[in-house]
PDB file of C-alpha atoms in Angstrom:
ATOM      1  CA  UNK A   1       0.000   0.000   0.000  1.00 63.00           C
ATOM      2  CA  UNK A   2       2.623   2.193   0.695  1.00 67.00           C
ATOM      3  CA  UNK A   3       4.246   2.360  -2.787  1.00 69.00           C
ATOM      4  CA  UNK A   4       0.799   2.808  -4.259  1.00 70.00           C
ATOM      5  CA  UNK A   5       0.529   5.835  -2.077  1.00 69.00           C
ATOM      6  CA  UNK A   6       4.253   6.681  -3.862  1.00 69.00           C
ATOM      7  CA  UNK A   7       3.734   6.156  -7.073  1.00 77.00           C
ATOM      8  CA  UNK A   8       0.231   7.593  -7.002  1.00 75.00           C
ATOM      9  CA  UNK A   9       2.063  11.017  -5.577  1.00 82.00           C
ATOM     10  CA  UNK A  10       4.660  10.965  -8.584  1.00 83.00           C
ATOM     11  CA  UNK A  11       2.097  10.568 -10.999  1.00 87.00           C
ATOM     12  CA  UNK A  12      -0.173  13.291  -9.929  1.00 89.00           C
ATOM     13  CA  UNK A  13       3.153  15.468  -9.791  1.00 89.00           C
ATOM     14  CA  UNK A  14       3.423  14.512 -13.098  1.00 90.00           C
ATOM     15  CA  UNK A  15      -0.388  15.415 -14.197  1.00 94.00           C
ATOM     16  CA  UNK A  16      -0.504  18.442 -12.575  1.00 95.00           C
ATOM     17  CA  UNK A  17       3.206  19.539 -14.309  1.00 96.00           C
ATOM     18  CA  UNK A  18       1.722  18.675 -17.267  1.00 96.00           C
ATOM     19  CA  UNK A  19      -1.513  20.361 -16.626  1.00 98.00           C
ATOM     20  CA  UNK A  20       0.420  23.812 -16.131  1.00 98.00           C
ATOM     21  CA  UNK A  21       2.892  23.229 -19.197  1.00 98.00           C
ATOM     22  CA  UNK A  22      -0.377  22.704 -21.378  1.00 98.00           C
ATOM     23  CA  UNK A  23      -2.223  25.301 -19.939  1.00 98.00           C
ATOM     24  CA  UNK A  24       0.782  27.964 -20.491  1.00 98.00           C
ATOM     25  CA  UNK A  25       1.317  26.715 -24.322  1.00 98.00           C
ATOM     26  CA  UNK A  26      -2.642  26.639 -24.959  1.00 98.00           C
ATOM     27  CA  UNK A  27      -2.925  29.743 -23.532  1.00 98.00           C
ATOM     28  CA  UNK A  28       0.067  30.875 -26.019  1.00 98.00           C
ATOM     29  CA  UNK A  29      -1.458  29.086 -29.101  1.00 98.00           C
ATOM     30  CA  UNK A  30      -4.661  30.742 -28.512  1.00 98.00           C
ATOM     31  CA  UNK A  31      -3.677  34.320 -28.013  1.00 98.00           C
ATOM     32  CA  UNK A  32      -1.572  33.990 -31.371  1.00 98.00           C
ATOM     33  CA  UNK A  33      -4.613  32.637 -32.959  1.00 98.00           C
ATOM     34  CA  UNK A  34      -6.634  35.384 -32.124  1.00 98.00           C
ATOM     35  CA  UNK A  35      -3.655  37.725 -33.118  1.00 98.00           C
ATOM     36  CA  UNK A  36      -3.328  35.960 -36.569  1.00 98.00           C
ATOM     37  CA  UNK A  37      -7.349  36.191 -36.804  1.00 98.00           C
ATOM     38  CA  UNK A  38      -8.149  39.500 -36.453  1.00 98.00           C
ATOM     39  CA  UNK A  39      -5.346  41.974 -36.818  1.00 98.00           C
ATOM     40  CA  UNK A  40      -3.404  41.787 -40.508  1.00 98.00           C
ATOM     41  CA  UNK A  41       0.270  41.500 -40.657  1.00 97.00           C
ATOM     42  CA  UNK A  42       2.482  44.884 -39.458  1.00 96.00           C
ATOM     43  CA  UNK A  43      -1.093  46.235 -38.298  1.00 98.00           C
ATOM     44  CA  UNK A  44      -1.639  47.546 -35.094  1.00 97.00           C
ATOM     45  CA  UNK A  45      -4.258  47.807 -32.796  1.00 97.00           C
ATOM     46  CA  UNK A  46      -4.198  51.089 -29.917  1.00 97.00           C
ATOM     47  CA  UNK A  47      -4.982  49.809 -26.290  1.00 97.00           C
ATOM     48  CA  UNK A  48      -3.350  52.444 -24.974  1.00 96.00           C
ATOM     49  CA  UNK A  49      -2.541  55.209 -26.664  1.00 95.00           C
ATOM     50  CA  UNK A  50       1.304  56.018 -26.765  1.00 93.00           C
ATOM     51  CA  UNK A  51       2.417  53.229 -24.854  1.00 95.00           C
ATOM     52  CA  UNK A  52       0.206  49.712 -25.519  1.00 97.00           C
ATOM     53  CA  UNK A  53      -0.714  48.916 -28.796  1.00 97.00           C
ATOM     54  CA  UNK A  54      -1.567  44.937 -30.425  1.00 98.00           C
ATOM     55  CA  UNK A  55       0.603  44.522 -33.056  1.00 98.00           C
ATOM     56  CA  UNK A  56       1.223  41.436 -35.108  1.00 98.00           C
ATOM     57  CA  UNK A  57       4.377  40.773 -36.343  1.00 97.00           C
ATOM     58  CA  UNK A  58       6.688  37.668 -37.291  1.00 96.00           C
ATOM     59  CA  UNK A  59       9.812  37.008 -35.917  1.00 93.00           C
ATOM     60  CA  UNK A  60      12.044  34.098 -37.637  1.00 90.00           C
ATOM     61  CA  UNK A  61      14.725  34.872 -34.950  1.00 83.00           C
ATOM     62  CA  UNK A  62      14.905  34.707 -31.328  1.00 78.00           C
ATOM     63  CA  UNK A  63      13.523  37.147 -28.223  1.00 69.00           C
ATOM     64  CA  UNK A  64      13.835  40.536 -28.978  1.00 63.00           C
ATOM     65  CA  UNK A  65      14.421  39.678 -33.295  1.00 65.00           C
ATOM     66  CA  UNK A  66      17.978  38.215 -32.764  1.00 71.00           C
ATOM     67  CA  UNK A  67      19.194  35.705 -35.066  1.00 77.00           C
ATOM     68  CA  UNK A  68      17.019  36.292 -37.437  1.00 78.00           C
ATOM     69  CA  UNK A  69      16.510  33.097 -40.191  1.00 73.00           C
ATOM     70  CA  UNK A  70      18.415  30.650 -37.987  1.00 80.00           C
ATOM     71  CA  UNK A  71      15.774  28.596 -38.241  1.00 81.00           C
ATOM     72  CA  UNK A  72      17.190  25.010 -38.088  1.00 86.00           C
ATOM     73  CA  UNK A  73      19.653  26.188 -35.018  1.00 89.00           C
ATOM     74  CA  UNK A  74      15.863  26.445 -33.420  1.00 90.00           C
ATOM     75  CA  UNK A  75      15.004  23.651 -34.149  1.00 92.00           C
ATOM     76  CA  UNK A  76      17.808  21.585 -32.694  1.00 94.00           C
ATOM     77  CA  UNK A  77      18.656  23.522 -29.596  1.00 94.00           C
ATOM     78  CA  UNK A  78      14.469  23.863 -28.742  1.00 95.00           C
ATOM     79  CA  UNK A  79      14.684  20.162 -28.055  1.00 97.00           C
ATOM     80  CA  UNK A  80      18.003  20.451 -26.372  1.00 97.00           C
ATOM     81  CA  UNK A  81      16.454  23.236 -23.787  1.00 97.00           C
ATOM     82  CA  UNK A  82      13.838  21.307 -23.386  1.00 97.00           C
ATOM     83  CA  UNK A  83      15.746  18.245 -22.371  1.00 97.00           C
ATOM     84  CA  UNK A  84      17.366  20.014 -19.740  1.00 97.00           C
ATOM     85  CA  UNK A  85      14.701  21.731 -18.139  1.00 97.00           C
ATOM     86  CA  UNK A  86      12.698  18.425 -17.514  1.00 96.00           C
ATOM     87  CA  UNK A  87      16.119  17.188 -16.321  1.00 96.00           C
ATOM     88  CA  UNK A  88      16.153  19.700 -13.384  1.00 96.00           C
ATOM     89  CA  UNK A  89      12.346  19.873 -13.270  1.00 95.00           C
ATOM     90  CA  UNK A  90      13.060  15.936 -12.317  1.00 92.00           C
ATOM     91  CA  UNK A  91      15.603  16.531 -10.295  1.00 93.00           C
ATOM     92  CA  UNK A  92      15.219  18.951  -7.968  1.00 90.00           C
ATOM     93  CA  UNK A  93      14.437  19.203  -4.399  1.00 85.00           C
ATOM     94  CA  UNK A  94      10.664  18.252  -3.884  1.00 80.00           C
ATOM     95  CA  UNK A  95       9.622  21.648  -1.632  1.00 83.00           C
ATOM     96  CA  UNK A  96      11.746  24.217  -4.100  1.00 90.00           C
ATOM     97  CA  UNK A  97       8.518  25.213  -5.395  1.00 93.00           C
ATOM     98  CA  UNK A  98      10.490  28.227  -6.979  1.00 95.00           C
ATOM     99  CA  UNK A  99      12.567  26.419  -8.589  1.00 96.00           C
ATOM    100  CA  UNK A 100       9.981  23.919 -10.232  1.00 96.00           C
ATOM    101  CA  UNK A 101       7.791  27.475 -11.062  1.00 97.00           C
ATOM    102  CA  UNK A 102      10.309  28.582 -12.649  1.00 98.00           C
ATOM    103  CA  UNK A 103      10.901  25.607 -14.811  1.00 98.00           C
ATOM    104  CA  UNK A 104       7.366  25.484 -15.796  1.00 98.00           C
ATOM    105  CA  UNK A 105       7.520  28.597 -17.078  1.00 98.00           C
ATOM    106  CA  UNK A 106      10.530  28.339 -18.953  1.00 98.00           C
ATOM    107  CA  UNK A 107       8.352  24.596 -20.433  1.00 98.00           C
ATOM    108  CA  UNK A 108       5.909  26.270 -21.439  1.00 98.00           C
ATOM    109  CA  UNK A 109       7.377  29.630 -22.794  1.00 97.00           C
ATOM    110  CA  UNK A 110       9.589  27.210 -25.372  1.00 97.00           C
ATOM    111  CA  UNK A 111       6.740  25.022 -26.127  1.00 98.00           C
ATOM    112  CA  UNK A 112       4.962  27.689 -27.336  1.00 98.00           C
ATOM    113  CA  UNK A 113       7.285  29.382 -29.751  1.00 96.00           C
ATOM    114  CA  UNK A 114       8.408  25.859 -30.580  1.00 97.00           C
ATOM    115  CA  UNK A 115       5.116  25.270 -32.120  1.00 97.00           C
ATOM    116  CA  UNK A 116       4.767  28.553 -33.720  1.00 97.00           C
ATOM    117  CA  UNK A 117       8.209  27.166 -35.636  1.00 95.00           C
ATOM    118  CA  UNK A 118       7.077  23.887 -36.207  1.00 95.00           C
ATOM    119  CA  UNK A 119       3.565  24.555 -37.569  1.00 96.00           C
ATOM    120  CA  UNK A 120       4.377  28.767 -38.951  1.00 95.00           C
ATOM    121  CA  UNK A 121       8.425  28.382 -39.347  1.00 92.00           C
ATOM    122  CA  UNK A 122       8.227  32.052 -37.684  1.00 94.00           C
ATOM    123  CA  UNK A 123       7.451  32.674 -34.327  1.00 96.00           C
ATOM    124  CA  UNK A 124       3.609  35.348 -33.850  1.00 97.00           C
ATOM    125  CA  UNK A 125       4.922  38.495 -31.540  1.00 97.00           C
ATOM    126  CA  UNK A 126       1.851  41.217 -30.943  1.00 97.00           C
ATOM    127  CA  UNK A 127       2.858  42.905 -27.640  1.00 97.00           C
ATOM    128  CA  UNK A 128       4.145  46.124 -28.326  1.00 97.00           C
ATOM    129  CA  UNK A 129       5.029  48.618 -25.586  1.00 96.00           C
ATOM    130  CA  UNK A 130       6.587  52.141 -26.034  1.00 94.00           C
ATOM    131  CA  UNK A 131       8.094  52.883 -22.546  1.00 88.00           C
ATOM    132  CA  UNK A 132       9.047  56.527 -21.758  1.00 85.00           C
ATOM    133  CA  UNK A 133       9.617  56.978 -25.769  1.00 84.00           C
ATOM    134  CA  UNK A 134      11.505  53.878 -26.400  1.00 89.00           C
ATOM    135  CA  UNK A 135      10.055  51.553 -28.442  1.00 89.00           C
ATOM    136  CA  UNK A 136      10.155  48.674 -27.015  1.00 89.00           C
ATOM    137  CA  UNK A 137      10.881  44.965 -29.299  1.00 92.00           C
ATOM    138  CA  UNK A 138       6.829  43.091 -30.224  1.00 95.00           C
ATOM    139  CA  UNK A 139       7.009  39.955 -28.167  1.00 95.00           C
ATOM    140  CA  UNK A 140       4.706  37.701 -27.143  1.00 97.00           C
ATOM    141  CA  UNK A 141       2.872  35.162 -23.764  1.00 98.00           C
ATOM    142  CA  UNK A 142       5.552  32.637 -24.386  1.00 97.00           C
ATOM    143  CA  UNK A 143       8.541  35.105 -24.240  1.00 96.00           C
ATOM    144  CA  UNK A 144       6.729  36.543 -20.806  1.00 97.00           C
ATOM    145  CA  UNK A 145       6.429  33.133 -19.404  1.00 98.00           C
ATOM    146  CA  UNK A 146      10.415  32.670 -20.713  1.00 96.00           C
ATOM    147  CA  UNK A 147      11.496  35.743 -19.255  1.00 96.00           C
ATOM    148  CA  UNK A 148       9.662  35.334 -15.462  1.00 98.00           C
ATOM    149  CA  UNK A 149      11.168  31.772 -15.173  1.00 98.00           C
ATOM    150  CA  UNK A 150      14.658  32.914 -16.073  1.00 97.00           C
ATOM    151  CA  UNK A 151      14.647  35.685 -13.671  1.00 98.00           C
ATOM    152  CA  UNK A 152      13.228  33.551 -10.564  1.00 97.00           C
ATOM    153  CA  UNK A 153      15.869  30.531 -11.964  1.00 97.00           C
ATOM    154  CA  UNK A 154      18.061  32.969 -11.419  1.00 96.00           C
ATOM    155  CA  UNK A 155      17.049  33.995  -8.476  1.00 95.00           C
ATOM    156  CA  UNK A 156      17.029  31.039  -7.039  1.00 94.00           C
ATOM    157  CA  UNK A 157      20.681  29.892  -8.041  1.00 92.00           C
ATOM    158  CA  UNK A 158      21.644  32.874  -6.450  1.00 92.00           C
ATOM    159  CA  UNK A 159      19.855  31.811  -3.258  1.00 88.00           C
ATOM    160  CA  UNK A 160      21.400  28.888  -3.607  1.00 83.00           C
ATOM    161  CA  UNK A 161      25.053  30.273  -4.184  1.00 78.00           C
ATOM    162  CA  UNK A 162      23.814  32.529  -0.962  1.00 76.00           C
ATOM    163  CA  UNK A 163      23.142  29.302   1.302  1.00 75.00           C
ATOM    164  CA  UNK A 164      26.137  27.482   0.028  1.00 73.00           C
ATOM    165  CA  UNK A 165      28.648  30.284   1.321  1.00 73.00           C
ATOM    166  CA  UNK A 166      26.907  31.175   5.172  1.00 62.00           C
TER     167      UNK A 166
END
C-alpha cells in the first residue's frame, strides 16, 4: 500500500506539471490565434494610446528579433532546452517550489514558440510597448512566461550560491 501511495504522488506530480505546461502553451497558441485572426500582418491595434498597442508581427529569430533566419539552429537547440529543463524539473528538491515554477515557465514559454516554428516556421509576436519613448521589441505570452522563469531561476541559483557560502 505504501508504494501505491508513492507512485500515485509521482504521478499526480506529473499530471498536474503537465496540466500547467499545457495550460501555459494553450494559452500561447490561442492568443496567437486570435492575433493571426483578427489583426493583418504589421497592423496595429491602440490599447493604450502612446504606450500599448496589439501589433502582429513575425519574428524568424529569437527574443527581442535576434538571429534572425536561424531557423534550423531552433530547431535543434528547442529540443536540447527542453531536455534540460525536464532534467532539473526531475531533479530537484521536492519543496523548491520556486525552482519547479520557474521551470514550468521556462516549459511552457519554449513550447509555445516551438510550435509557432514547427507549424508557422516564424514565431507570432503582438505585444508592443513604447516605454518613456523607447520603443520597445513586439514579443509575445511565451517570451513573458520565458522571461519570469529565467529571472526567478536565477534567483534562485543565487539563493542557492547565498546558502552554500553562510
Amino acid at each position: 500500500m505504501f508504494y501505491f501511495w508513492i507512485i500515485y504522488n509521482r504521478f499526480m506530480t506529473y499530471v498536474i506539471y503537465s496540466f500547467i505546461v499545457v495550460a501555459l502553451t494553450a494559452i500561447d497558441q490561442y492568443l496567437k490565434n486570435l492575433v493571426t485572426t483578427y489583426i493583418p500582418l504589421k497592423e496595429s491595434i491602440t490599447v493604450i494610446d502612446g504606450f500599448f498597442n496589439l501589433t502582429y508581427v513575425q519574428n524568424f529569430g529569437a527574443g527581442f528579433s535576434i538571429m534572425q533566419n536561424a531557423t534550423t539552429t531552433f530547431y535543434i537547440l528547442t529540443p536540447i532546452c527542453l531536455a534540460i529543463f525536464l532534467y532539473l524539473l526531475k531533479t530537484c528538491d521536492k519543496r523548491d517550489y520556486l525552482t519547479k515554477s520557474a521551470l514550468l515557465l521556462m516549459i511552457g514559454g519554449t513550447m509555445g514558440n516551438f510550435l509557432d516554428r514547427i507549424f508557422r516556421i516564424y514565431v507570432v509576436d503582438f505585444l508592443d510597448f513604447n516605454l518613456l519613448g523607447w520603443d520597445f521589441p513586439v514579443f509575445n505570452f511565451a517570451d513573458i512566461c520565458l522571461t519570469v522563469g529565467v529571472a526567478l531561476f536565477i534567483i534562485t541559483v543565487l539563493k542557492e550560491n547565498k546558502n552554500a557560502k553562510a
